[in-house]
mmCIF file of C-alpha atoms in Angstrom:
data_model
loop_
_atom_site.group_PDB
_atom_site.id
_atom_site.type_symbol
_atom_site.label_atom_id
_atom_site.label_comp_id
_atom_site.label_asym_id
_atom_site.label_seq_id
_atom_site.Cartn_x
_atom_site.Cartn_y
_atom_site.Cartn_z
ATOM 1 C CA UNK A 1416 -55.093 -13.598 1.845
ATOM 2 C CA UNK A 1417 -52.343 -11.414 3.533
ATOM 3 C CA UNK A 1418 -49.734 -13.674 5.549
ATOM 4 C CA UNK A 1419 -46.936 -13.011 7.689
ATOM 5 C CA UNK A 1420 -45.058 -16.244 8.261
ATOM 6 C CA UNK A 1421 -41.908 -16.864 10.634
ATOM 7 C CA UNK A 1422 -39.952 -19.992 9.684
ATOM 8 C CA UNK A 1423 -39.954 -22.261 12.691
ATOM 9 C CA UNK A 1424 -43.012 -22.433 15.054
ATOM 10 C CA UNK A 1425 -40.375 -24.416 17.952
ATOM 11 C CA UNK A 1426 -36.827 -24.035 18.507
ATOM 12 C CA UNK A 1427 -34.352 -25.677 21.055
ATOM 13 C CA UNK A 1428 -31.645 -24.096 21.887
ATOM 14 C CA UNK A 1429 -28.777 -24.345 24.315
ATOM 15 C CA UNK A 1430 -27.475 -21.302 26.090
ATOM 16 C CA UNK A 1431 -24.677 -19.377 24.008
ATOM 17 C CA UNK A 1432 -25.923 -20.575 20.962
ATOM 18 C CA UNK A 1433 -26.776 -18.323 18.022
ATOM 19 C CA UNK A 1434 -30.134 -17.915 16.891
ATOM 20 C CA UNK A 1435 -32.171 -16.778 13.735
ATOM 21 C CA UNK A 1436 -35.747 -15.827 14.109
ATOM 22 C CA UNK A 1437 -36.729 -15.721 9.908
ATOM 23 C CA UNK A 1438 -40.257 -13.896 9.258
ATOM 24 C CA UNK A 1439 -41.047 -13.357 5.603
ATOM 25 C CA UNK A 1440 -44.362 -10.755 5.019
ATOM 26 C CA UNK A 1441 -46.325 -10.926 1.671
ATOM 27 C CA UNK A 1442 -48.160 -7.485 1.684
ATOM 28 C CA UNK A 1443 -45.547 -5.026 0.998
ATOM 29 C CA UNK A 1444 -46.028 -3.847 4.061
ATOM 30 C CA UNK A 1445 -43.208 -1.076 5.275
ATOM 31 C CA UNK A 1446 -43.359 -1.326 8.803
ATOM 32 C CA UNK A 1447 -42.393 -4.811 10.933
ATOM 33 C CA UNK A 1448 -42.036 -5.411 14.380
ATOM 34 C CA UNK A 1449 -40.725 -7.850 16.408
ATOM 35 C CA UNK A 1450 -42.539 -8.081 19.847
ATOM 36 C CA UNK A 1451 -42.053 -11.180 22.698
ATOM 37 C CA UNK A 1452 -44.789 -12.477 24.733
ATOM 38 C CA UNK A 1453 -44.945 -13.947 28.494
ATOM 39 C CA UNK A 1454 -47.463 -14.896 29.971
ATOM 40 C CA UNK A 1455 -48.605 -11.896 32.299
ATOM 41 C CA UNK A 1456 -46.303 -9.301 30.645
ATOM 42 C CA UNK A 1457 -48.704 -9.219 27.355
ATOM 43 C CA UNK A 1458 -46.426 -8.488 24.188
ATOM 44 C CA UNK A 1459 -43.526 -6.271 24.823
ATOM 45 C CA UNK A 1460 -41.488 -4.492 21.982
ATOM 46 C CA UNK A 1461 -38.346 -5.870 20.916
ATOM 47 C CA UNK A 1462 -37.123 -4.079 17.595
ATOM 48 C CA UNK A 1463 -39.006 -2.624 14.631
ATOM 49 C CA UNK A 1464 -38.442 -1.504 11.220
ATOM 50 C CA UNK A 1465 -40.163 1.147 9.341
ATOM 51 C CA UNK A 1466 -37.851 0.572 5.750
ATOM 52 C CA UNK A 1467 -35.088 -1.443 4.315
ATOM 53 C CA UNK A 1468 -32.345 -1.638 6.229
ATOM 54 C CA UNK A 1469 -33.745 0.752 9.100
ATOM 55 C CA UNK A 1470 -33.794 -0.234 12.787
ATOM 56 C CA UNK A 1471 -34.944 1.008 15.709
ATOM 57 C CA UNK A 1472 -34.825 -0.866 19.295
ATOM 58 C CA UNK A 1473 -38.116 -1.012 20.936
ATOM 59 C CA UNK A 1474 -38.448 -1.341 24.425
ATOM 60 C CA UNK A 1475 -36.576 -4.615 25.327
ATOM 61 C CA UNK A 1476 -33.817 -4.758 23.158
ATOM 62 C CA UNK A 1477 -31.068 -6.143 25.044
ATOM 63 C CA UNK A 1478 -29.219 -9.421 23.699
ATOM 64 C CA UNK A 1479 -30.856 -8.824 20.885
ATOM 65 C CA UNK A 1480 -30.391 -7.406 17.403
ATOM 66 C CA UNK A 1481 -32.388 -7.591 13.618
ATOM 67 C CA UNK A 1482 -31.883 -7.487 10.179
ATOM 68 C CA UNK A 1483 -33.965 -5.960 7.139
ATOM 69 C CA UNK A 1484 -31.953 -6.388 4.102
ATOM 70 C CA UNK A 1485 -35.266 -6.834 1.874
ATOM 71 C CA UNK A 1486 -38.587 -5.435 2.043
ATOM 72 C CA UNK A 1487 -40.328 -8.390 3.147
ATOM 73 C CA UNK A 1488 -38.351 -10.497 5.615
ATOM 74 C CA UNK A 1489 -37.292 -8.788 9.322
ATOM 75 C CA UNK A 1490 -34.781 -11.220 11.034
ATOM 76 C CA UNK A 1491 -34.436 -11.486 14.770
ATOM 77 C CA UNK A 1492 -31.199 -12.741 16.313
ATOM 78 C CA UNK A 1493 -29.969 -13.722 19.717
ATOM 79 C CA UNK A 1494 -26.251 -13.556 19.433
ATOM 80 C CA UNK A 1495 -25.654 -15.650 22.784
ATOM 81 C CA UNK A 1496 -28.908 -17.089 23.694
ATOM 82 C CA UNK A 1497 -29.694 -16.956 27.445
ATOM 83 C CA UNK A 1498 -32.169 -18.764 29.249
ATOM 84 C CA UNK A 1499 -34.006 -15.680 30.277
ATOM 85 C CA UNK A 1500 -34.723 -15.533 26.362
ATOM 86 C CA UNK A 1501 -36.991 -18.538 26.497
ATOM 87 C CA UNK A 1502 -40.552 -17.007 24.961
ATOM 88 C CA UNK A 1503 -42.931 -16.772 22.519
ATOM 89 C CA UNK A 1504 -41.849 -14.297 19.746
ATOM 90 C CA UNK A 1505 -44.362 -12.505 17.002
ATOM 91 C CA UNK A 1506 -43.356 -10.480 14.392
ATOM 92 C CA UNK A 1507 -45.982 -8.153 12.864
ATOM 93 C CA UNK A 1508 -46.237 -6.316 10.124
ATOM 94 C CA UNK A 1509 -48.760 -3.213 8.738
ATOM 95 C CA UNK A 1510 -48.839 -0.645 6.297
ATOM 96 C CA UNK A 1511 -47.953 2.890 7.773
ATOM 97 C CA UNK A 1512 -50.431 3.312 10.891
ATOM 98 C CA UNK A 1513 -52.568 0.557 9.842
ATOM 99 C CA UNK A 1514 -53.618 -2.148 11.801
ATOM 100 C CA UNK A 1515 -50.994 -5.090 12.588
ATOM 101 C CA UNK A 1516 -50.568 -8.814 10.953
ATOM 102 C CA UNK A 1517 -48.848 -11.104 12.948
ATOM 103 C CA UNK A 1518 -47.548 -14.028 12.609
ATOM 104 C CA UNK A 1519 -48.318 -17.317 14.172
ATOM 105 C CA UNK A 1520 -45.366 -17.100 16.847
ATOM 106 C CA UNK A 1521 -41.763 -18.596 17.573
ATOM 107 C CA UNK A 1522 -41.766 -20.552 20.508
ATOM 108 C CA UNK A 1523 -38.279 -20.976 21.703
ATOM 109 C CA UNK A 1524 -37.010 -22.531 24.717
ATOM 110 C CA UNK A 1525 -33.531 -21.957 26.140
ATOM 111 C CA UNK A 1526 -32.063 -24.859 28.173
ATOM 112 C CA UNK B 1481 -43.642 6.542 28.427
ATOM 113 C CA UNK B 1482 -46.612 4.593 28.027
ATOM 114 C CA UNK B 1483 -48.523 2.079 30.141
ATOM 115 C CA UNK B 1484 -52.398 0.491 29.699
ATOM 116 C CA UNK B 1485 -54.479 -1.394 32.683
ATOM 117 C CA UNK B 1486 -56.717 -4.150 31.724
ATOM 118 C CA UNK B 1487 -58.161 -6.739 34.443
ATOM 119 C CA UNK B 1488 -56.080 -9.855 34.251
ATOM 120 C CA UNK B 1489 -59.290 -12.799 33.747
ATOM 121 C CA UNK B 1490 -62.951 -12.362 33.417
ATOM 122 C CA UNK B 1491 -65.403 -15.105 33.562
ATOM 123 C CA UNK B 1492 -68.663 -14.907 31.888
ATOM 124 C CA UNK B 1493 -71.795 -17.159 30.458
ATOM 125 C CA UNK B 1494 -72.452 -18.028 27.056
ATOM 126 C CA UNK B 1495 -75.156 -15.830 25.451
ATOM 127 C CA UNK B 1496 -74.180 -12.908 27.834
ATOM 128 C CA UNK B 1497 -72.619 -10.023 27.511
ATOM 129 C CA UNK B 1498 -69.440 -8.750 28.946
ATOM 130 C CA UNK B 1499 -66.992 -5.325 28.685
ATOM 131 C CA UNK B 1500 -63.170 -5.478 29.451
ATOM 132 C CA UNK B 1501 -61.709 -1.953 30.481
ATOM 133 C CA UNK B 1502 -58.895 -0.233 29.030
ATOM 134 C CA UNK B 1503 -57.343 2.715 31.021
ATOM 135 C CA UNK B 1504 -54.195 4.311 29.320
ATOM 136 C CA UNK B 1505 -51.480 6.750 30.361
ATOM 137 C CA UNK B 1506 -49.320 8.304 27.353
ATOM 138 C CA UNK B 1507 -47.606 11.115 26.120
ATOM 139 C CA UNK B 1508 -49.936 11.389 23.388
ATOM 140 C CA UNK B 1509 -52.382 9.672 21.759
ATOM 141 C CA UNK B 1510 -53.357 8.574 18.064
ATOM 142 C CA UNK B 1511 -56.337 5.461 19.218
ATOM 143 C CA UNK B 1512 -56.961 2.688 20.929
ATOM 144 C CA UNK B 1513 -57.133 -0.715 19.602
ATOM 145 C CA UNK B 1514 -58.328 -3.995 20.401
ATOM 146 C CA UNK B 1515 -56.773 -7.478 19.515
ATOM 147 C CA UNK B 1516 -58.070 -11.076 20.251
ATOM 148 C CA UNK B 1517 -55.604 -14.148 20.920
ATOM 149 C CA UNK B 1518 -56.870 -17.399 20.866
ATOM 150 C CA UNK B 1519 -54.599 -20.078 22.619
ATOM 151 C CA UNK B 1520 -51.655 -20.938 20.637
ATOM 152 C CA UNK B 1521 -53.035 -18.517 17.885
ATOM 153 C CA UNK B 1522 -51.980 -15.144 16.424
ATOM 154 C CA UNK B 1523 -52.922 -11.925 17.741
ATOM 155 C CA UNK B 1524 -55.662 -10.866 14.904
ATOM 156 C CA UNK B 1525 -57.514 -6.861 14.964
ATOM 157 C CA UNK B 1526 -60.721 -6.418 16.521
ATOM 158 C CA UNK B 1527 -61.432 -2.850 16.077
ATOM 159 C CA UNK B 1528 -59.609 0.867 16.287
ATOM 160 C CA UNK B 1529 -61.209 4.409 17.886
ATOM 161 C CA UNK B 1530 -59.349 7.196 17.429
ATOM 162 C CA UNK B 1531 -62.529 9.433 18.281
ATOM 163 C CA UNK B 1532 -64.740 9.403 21.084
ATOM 164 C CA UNK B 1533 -67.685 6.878 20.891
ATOM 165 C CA UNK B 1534 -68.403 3.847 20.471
ATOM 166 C CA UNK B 1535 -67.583 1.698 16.817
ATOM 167 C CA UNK B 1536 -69.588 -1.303 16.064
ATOM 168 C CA UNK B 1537 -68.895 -4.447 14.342
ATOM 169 C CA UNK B 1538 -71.172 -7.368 14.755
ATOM 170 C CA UNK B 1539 -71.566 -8.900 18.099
ATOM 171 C CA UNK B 1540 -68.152 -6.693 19.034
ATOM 172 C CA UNK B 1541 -68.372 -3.301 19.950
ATOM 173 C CA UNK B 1542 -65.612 -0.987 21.211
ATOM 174 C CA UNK B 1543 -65.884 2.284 23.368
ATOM 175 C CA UNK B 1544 -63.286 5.347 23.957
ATOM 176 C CA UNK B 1545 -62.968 8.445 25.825
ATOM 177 C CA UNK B 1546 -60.145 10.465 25.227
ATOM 178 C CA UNK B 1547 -61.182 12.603 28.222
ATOM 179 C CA UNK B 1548 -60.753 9.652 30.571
ATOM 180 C CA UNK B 1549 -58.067 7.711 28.919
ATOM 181 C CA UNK B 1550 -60.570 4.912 29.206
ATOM 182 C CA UNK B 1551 -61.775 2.492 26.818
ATOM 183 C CA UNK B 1552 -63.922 -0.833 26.711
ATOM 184 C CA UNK B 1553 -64.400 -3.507 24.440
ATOM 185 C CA UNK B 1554 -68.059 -5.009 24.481
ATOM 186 C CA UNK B 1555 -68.858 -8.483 23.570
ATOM 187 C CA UNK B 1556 -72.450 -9.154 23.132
ATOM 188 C CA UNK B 1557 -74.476 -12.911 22.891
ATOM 189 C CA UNK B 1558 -71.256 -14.264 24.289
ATOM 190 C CA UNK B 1559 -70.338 -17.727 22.392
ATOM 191 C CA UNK B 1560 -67.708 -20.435 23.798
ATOM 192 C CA UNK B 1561 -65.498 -19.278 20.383
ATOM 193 C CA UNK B 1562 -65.190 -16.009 22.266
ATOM 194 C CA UNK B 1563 -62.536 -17.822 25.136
ATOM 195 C CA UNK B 1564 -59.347 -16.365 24.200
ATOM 196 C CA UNK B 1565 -57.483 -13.643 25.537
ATOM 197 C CA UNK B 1566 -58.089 -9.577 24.093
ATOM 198 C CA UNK B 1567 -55.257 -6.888 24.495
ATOM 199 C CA UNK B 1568 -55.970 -3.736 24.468
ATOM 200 C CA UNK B 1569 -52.992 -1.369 22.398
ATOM 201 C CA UNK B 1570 -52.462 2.637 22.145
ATOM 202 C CA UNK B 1571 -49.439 4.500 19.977
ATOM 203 C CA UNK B 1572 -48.775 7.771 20.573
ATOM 204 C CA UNK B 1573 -48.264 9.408 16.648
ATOM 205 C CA UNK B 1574 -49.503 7.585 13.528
ATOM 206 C CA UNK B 1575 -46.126 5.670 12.682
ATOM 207 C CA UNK B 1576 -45.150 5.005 15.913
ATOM 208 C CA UNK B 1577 -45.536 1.059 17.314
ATOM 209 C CA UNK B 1578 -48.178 -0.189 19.210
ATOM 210 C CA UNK B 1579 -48.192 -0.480 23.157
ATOM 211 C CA UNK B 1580 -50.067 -3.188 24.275
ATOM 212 C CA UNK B 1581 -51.357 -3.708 27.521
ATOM 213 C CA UNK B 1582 -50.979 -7.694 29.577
ATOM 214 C CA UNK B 1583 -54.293 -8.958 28.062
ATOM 215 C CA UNK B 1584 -57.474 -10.316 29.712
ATOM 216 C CA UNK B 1585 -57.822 -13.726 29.803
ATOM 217 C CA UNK B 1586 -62.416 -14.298 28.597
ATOM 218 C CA UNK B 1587 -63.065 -17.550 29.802
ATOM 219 C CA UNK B 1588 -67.005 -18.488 28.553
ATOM 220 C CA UNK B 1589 -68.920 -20.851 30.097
ATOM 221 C CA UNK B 1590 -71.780 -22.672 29.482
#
């Protein structure tokens, strides 16, 4: 059964902090994506990778950044974590134009 | 850019059926696709048109017209496992990432 997991389902945070969003895909898939989701926004694009160590910002990517050092895990990071950054975040992940496998969702909150 | 129009909520009764619109505006075009979102769940695939028509799968069935940069998805002999919230998503090249629109919240009542 395919299976993209990201590490922590709830985070708390305090503003400045740094923060790791892990997810860790099983499929060999090539592409990941990193998308946030508010309620009555829908999932908006935060960063996406199409290979190892490739990056490209999506359509929110501010106070953001990723890492890809392996095939299978795409890490999200919040440098200085703002309360504005409190959401749910998916990562997905698919093979070329293929559909998408998400994850279950990182729900942070930002006090 | 991109952007996609779906209504917000829609209400219907079990063992009915209902159709959620899809309009899209983008620079160009590789499909549609639909996605279903159960509270506190992962976004999971319904079903993709890249071609005109309409693609069936079970009780789910999903329309597109490139002409009108309009698309539905069809749910048929509604059931209360149905309640969850479907997003409609178009990319504009094969590689490129999905767009998704802000969802529509199915609530189905008995």
């Amino acid at each position: 059964d395919v299976k993209v997991t990201q590490s922590s389902r709830y985070l708390v945070k305090r503003t400045g902090e740094k923060v790791f969003l892990e997810c860790v895909q099983d499929m060999d898939h090539e592409n990941m994506f990193w998308y946030r989701q508010d309620p009555g926004l829908g999932l908006r694009l935060i960063y996406f990778s199409y290979d190892v160590k490739m990056k490209e910002k999506g359509d929110i990517p501010e106070g953001y950044s990723v890492s890809r050092e392996k095939k299978e895990r795409f890490s999200l990071i919040l440098e200085s974590a703002s309360t504005n950054q409190t959401s749910m975040y998916l990562c997905a992940s698919r093979q070329q134009a293929g559909e998408l496998f998400f994850g279950e969702g990182s729900r942070l909150t930002v006090l | 850019g991109q952007s996609l129009e779906q209504p917000s909520e829609v209400t219907a009764v079990e063992g009915a059926i209902v159709q959620i619109n899809c309009t899209y505006q983008t620079s160009g075009f590789y499909g549609l696709s639909w996605y279903q979102q159960h509270d506190g769940g992962a976004p999971t695939f319904l079903s993709y048109n890249a071609l005109d028509g309409l693609e069936e799968t079970g009780r789910f069935s999903s329309f597109l017209s490139r002409s009108d940069s309009y698309g539905y998805l069809l749910l048929q002999e509604l059931q209360m496992k149905d309640s969850a919230s479907y997003f409609c998503a178009v990319r504009s090249s094969g590689n490129t990432p999905l767009v998704f629109g802000k969802g529509t919240r199915l609530s189905v009542i008995a």
